[in-house]
CSV table of C-alpha atoms and ligand atoms in Angstrom, one decimal:
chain,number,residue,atom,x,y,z
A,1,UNK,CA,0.5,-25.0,-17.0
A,2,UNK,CA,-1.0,-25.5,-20.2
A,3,UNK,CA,1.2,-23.8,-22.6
A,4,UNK,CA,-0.8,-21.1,-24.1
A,5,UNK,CA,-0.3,-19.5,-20.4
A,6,UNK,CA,3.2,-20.0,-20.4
A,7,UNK,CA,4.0,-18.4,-23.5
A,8,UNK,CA,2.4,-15.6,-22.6
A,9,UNK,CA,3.9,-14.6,-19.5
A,10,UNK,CA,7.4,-15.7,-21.5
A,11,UNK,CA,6.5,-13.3,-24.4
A,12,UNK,CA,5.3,-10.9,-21.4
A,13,UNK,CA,2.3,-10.5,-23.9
A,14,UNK,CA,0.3,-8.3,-21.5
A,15,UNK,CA,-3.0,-7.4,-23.4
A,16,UNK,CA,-5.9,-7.2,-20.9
A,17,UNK,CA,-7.3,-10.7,-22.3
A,18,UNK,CA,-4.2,-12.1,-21.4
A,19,UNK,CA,-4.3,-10.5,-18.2
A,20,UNK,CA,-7.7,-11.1,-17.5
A,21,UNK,CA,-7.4,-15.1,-18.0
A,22,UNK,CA,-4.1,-15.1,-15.8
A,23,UNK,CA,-5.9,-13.5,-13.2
A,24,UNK,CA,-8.3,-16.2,-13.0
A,25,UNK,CA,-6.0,-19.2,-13.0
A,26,UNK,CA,-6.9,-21.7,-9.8
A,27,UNK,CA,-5.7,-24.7,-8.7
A,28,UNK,CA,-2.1,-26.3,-10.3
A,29,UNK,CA,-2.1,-23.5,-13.1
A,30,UNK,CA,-2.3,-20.9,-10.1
A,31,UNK,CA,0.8,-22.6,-8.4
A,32,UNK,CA,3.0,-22.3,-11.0
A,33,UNK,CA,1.8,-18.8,-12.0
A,34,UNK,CA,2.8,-17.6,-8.3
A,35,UNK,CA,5.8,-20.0,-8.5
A,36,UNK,CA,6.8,-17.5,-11.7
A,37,UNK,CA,6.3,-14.4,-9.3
A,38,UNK,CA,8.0,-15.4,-6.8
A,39,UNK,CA,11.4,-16.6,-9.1
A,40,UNK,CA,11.3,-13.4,-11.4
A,41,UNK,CA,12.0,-11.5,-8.1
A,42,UNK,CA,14.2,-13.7,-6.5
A,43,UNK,CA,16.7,-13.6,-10.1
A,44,UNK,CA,16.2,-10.0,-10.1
A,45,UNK,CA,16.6,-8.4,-6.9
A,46,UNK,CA,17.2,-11.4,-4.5
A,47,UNK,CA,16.2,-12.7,-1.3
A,48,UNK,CA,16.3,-9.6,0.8
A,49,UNK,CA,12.9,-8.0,2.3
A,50,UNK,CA,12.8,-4.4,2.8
A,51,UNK,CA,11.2,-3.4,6.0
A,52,UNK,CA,9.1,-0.2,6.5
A,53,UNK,CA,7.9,0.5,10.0
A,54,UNK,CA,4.5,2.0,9.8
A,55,UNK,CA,3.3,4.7,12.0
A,56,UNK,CA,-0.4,4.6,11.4
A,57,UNK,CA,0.0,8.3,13.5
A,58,UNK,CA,-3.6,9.9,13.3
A,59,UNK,CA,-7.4,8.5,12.2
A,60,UNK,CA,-8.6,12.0,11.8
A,61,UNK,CA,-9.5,12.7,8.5
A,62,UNK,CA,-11.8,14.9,6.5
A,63,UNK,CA,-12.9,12.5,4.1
A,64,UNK,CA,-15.5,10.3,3.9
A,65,UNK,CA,-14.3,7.2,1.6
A,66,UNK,CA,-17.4,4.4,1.7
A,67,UNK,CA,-15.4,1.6,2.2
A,68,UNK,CA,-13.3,3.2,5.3
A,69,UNK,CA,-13.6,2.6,8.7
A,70,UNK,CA,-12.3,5.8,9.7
A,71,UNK,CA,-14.2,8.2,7.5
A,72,UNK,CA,-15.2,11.5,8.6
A,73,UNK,CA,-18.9,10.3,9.3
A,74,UNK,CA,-18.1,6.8,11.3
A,75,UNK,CA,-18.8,8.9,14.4
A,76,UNK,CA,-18.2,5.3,16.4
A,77,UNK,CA,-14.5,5.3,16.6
A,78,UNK,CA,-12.5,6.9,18.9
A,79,UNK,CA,-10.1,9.7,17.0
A,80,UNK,CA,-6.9,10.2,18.3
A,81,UNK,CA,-3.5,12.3,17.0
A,82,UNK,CA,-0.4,11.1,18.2
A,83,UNK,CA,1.8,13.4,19.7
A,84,UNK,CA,5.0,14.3,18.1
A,85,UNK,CA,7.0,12.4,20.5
A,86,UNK,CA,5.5,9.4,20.4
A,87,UNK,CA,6.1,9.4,16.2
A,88,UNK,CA,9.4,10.3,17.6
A,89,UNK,CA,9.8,7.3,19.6
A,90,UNK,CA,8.5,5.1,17.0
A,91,UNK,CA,10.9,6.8,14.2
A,92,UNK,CA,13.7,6.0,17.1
A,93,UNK,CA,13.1,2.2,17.4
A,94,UNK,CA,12.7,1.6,13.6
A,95,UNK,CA,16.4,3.1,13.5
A,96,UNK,CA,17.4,0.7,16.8
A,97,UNK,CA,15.8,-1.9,15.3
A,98,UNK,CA,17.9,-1.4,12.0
A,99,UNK,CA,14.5,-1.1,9.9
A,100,UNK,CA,16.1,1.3,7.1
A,101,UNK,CA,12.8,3.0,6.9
A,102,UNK,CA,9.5,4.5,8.3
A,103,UNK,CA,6.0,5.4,6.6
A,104,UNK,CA,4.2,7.8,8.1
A,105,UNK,CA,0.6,7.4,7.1
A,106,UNK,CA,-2.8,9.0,8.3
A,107,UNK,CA,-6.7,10.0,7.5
A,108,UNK,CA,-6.1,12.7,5.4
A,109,UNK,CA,-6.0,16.6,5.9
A,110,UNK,CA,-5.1,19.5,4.2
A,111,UNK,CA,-4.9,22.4,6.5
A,112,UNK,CA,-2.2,24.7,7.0
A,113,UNK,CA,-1.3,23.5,10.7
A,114,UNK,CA,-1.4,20.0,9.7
A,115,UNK,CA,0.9,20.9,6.5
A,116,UNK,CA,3.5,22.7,8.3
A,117,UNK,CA,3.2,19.7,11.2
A,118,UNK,CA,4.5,17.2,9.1
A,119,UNK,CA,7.0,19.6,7.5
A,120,UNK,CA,8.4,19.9,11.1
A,121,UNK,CA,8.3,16.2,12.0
A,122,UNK,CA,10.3,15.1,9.0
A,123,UNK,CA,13.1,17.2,9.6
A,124,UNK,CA,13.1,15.9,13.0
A,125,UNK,CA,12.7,12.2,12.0
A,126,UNK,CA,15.8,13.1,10.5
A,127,UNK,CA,17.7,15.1,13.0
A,128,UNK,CA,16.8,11.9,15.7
A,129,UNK,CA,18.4,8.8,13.6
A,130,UNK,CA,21.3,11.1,11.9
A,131,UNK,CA,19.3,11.4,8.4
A,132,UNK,CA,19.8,7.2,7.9
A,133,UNK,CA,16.2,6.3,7.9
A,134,UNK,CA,14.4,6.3,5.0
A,135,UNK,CA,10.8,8.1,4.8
A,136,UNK,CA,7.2,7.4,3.0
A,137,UNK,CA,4.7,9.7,3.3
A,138,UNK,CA,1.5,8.2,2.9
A,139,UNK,CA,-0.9,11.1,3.7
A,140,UNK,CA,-3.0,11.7,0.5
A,141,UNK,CA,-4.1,14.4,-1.8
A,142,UNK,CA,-2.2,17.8,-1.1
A,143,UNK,CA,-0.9,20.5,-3.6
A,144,UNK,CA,1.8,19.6,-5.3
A,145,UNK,CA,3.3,23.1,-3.1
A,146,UNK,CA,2.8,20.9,-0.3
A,147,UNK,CA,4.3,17.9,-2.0
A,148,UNK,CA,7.6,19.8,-3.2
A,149,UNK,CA,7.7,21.1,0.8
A,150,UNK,CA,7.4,17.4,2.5
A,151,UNK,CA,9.9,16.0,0.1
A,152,UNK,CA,12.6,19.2,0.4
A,153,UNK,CA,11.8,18.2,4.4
A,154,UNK,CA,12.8,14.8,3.8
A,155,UNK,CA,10.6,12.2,2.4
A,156,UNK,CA,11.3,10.6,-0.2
A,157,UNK,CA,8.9,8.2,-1.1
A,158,UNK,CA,4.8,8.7,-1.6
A,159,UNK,CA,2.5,5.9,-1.6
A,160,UNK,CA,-1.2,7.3,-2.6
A,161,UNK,CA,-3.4,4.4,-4.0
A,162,UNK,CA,-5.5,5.2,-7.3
A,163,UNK,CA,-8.0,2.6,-5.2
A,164,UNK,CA,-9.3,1.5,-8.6
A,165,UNK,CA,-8.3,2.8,-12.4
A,166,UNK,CA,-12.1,3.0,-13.6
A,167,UNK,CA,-13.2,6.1,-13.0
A,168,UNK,CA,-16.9,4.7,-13.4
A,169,UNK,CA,-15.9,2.7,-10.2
A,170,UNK,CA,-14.1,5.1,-8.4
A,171,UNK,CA,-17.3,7.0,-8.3
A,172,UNK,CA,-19.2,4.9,-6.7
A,173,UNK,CA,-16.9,4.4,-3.9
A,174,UNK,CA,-16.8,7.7,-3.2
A,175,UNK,CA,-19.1,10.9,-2.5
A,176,UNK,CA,-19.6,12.8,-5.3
A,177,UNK,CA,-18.3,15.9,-4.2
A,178,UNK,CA,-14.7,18.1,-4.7
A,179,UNK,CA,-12.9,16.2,-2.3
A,180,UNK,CA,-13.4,13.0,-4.0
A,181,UNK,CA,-12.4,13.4,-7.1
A,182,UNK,CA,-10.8,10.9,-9.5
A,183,UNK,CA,-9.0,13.5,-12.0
A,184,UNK,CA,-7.6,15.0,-8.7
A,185,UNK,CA,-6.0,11.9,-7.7
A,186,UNK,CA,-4.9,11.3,-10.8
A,187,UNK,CA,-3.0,15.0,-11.2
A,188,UNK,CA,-1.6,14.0,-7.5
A,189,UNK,CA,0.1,11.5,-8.8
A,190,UNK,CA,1.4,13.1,-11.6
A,191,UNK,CA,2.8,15.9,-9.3
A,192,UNK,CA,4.0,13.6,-7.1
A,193,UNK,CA,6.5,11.8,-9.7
A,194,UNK,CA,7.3,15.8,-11.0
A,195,UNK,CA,8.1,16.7,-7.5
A,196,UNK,CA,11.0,13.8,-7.6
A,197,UNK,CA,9.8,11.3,-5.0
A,198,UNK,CA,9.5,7.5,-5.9
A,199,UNK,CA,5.6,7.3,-6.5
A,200,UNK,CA,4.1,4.5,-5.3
A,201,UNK,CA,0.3,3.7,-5.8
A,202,UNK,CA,-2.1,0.5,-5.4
A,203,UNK,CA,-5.8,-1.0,-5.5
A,204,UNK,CA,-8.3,-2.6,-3.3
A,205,UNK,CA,-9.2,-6.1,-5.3
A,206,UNK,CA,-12.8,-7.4,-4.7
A,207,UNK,CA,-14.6,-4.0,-4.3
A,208,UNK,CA,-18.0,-4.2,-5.2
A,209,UNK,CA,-18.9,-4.1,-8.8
A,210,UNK,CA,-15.2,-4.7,-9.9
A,211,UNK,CA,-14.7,-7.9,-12.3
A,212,UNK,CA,-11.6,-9.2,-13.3
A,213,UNK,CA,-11.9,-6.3,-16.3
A,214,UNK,CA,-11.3,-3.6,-13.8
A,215,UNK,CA,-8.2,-5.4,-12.2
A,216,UNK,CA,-6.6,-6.5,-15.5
A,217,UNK,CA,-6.9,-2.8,-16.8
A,218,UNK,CA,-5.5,-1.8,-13.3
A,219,UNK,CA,-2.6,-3.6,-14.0
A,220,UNK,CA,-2.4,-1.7,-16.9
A,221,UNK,CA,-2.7,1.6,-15.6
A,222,UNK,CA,0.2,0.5,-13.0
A,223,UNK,CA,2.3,-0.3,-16.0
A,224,UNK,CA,1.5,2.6,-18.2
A,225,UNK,CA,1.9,4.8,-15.3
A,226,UNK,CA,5.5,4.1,-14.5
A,227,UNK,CA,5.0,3.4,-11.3
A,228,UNK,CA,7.6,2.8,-8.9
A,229,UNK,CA,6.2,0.8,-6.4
A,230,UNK,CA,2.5,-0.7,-5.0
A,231,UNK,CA,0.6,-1.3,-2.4
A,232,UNK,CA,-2.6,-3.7,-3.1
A,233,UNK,CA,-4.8,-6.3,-1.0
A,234,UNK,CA,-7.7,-7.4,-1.0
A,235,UNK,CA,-11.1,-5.2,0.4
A,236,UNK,CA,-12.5,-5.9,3.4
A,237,UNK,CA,-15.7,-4.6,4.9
A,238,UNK,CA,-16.5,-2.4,7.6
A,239,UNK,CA,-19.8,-2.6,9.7
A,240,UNK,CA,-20.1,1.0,9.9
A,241,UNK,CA,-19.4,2.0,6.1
A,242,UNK,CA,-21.7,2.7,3.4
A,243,UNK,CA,-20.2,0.0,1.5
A,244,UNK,CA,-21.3,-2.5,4.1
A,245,UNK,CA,-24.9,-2.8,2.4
A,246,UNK,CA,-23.0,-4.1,-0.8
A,247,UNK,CA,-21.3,-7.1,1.4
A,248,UNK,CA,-24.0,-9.6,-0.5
A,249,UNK,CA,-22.4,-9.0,-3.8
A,250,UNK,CA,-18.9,-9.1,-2.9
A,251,UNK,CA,-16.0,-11.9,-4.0
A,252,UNK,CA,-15.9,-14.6,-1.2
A,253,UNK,CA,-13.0,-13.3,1.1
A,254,UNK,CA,-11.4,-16.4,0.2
A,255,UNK,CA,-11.5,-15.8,-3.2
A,256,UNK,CA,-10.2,-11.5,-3.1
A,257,UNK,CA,-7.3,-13.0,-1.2
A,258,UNK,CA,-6.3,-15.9,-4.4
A,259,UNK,CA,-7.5,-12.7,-7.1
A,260,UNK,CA,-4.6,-10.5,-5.1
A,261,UNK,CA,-1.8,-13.2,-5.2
A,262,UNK,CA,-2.1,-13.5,-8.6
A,263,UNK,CA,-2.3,-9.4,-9.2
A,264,UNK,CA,1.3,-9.6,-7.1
A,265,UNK,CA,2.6,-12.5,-9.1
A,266,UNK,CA,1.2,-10.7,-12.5
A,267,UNK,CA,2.4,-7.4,-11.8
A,268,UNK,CA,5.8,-8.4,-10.8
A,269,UNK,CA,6.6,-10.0,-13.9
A,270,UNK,CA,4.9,-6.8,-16.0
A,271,UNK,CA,7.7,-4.9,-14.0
A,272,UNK,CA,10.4,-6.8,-12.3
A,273,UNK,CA,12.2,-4.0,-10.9
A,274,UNK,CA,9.5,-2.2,-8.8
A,275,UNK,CA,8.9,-2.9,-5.2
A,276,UNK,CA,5.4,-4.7,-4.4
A,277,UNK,CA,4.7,-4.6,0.0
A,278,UNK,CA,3.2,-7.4,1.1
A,279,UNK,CA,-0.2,-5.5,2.9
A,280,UNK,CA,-1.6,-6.3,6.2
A,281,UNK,CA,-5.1,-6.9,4.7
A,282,UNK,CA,-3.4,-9.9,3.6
A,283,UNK,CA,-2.5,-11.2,6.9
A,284,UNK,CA,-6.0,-9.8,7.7
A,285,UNK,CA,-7.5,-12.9,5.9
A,286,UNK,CA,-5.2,-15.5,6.0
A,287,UNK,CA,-2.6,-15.9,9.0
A,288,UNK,CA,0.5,-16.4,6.2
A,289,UNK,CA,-1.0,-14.4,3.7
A,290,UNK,CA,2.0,-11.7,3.5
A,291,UNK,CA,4.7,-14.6,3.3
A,292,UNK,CA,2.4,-15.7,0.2
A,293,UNK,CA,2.2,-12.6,-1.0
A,294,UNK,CA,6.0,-12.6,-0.9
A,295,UNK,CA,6.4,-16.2,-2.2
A,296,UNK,CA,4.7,-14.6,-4.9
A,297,UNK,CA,6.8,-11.5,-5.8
A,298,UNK,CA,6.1,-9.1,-2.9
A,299,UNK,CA,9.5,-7.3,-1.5
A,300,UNK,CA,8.6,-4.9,1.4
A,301,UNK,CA,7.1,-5.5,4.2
A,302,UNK,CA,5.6,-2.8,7.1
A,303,UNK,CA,5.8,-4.1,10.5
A,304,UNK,CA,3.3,-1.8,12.4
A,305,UNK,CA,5.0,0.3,14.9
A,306,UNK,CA,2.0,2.4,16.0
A,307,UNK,CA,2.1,2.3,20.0
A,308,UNK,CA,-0.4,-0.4,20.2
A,309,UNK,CA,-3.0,1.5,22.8
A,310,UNK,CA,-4.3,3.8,19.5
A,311,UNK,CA,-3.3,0.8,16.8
A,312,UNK,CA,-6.9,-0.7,17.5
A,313,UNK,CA,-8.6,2.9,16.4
A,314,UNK,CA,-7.1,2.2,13.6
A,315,UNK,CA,-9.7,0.2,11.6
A,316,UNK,CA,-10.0,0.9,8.1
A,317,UNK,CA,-11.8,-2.8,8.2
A,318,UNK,CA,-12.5,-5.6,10.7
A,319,UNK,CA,-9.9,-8.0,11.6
A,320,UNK,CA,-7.4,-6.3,11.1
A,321,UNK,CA,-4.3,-8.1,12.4
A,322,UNK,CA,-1.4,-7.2,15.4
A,323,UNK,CA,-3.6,-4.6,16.7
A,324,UNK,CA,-3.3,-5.9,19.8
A,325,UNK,CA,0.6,-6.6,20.3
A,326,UNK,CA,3.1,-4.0,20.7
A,327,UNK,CA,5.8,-3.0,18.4
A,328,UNK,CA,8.6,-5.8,19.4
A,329,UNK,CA,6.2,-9.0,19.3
A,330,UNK,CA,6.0,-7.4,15.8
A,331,UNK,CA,9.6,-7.5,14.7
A,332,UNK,CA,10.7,-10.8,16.3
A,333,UNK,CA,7.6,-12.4,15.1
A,334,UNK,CA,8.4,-11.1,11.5
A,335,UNK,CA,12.3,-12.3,11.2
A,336,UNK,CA,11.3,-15.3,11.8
A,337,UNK,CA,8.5,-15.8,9.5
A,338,UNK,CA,11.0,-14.3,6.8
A,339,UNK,CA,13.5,-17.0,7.8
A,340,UNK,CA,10.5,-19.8,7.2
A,341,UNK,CA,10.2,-18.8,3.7
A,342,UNK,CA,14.0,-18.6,2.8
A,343,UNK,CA,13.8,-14.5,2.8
A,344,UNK,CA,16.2,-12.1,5.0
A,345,UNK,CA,15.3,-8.9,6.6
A,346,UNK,CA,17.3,-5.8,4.2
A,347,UNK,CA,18.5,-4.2,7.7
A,348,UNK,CA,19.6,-0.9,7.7
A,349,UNK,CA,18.4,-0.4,3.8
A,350,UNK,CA,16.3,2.7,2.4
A,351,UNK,CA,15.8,-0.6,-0.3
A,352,UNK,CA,14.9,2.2,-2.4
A,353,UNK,CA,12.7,1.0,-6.3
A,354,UNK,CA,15.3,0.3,-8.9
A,355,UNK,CA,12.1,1.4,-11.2
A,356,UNK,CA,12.7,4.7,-10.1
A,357,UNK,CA,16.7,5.3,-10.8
A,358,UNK,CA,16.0,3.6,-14.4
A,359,UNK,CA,12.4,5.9,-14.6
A,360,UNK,CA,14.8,9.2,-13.6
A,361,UNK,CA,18.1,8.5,-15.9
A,362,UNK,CA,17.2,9.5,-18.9
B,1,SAM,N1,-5.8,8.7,3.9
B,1,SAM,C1,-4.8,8.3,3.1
B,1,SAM,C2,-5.4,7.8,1.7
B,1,SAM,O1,-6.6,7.5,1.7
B,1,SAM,O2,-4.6,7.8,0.8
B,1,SAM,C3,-3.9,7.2,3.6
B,1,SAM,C4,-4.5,6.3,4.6
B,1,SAM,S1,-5.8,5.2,4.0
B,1,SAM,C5,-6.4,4.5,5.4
B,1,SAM,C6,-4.8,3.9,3.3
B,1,SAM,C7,-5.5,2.9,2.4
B,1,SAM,O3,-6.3,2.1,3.2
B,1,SAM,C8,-6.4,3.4,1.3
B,1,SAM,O4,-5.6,3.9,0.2
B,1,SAM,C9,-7.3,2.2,1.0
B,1,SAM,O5,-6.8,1.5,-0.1
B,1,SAM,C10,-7.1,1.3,2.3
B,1,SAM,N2,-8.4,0.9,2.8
B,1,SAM,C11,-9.3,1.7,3.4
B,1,SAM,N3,-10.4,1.0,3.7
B,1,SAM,C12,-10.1,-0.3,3.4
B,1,SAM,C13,-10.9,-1.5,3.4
B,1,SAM,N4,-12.1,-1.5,3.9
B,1,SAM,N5,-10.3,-2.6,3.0
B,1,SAM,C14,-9.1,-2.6,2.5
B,1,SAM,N6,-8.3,-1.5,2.4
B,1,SAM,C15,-8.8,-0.3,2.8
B,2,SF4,FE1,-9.8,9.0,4.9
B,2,SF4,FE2,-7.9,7.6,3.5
B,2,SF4,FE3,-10.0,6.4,4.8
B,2,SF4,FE4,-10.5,7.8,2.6
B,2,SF4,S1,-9.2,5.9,2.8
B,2,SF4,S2,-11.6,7.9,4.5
B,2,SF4,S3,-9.0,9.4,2.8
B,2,SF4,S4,-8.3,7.5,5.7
């Protein structure tokens, strides 16, 4: 690595120049960058992965995202709602299978029925597996009322992606209408860190019209937000999106999946103590991609647990991986692709984001 690199990642000199030409290293440079990921976690917070089993529990939603497969208007998926007990069951063999902790995610909705729903279901998540499993909501943009009632219920954790930091961008990945608006995020996040719970946020890398600009100042934002943990992968179209018409502009998919290593790598040596999930859209592309993304600085993992007759309705993008294998073929095929990459399962762990305690203290 030449040694202009080097020294800035050793003076952790993170302008978005720097940030920017990092994020573009290839080849022998790249190695060594994700080599420097991967050993700034390892000397920090260890070996250990933290699992999260993900309940992906409805695809009803009232919004209408352009790069989701399951926006309001894709009127060619099937929408389903799982029923409590079947969230149940799932929360019940994340606890027997010594997970530490489930994330509830879903399309989002707002309404007063669905609010007090999940209110309900948390406190019985924790009545079933005697309060020991650990809970992310992942359920988007509510009131911060809302917020304070999910976490007095029992979650602890929020994970709401900002998608991208430019707002320019943001708009045109999204109708320009109340429901989608970037200032509104923002505030939710905000409220979410007031409320207490340890705020987790992310991006999609290789949208449409987003440069290596964009994802060096997203970075940023992550930094200068003091966020506690992130969720990021690469974009990946959808047939029956709006976004789809864009596909001859995009990133090779090749390329959005080397662009994301290096925003795990990067962003885990701007902040060494957050957790960073390895996503399924990186398994999505290629077949190790999440043990990458962990050789690269990636701590948390989230074995779908979804009962795998609705995991297939899913689709937020095509090919999307283990949506056809049920919730065990999951978890022992996971262990052992942990073991191949020297890393252990954090059984039985909440393996809560150190970030957060040091964010909290003062
Ligand atoms: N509805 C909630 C929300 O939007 O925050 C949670 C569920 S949503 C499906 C979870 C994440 O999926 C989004 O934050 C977005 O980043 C990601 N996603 C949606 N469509 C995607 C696509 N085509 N490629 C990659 N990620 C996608
Ligand atoms: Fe709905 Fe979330 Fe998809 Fe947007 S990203 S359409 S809010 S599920």
């Amino acid at each position: 690595m030449k040694s202009t690199i080097r020294n800035i990642i050793l003076s952790a000199d993170w302008t978005a120049k720097n940030l920017e030409k990092l994020l573009a290293l290839r080849g022998d440079e790249q190695k060594e960058l994700l080599k420097l990921g991967g050993d700034c976690l390892l000397k920090g917070r260890g070996n250990e992965v933290y699992y999260r089993g993900l309940v992906e529990f409805s695809n009803i939603c009232t919004k209408d995202c352009f790069y989701c497969g399951i926006r309001k208007s894709n009127r060619n998926t099937a929408r389903y709602d799982l029923s409590d007990d079947a969230v149940l069951e799932a929360a019940r063999f994340a606890h027997e299978h010594r997970y530490g902790s489930l994330v509830l995610q879903a399309g989002e909705r707002d309404d007063l029925v669905f609010v007090e729903r999940i209110d309900q279901l948390l406190k019985k998540i924790k009545a079933a597996t005697n309060g020991e499993l650990g809970i992310t909501l992942s359920l988007g943009e509510q009131t911060a009322e809302t917020y304070r009632r999910w976490f007095e219920s029992g979650a602890h954790r929020y994970l709401l992606r900002i998608e991208t930091s430019d707002e320019m961008l943001y708009h045109q990945l999204h109708p320009n209408d109340d429901k989608h608006n970037f200032e509104k995020r923002l505030q939710c996040l905000k409220d979410l860190q007031k409320v207490g719970y340890q705020t987790g946020t992310g991006v999609m890398i290789g949208l449409p019209g987003q440069t290596l600009t964009h994802l060096a100042a997203d970075l940023l934002f992550m930094k200068n937000f003091d966020i506690d943990m992130v969720g990021m992968g690469p974009y990946i179209e959808h047939e029956e999106t709006p976004l789809y018409s864009e596909k001859n502009v995009l990133w090779p998919i090749q390329e959005r999946f080397l662009i994301s290593l290096n925003m795990v790598a990067l962003l885990r040596l701007m902040m060494p103590d957050i957790n960073i999930a390895a996503t399924t859209a990186m398994q999505a592309i290629d077949p190790v991609g999440r043990e990458k993304a962990m050789q690269a600085g990636a701590n948390v993992i989230m074995p779908n647990i979804t009962p795998s007759n609705q995991r297939r309705n899913y689709l937020l993008y095509q090919n999307k991986p283990c949506t056809d294998e049920g919730a065990d073929d999951c978890s022992n095929c996971l262990s052992i692709r942990l073991e191949m990459i020297g890393r252990v399962p954090g059984y039985d762990q909440w393996g809560d984001s150190e970030h957060f305690f040091r964010r909290t203290k003062s």
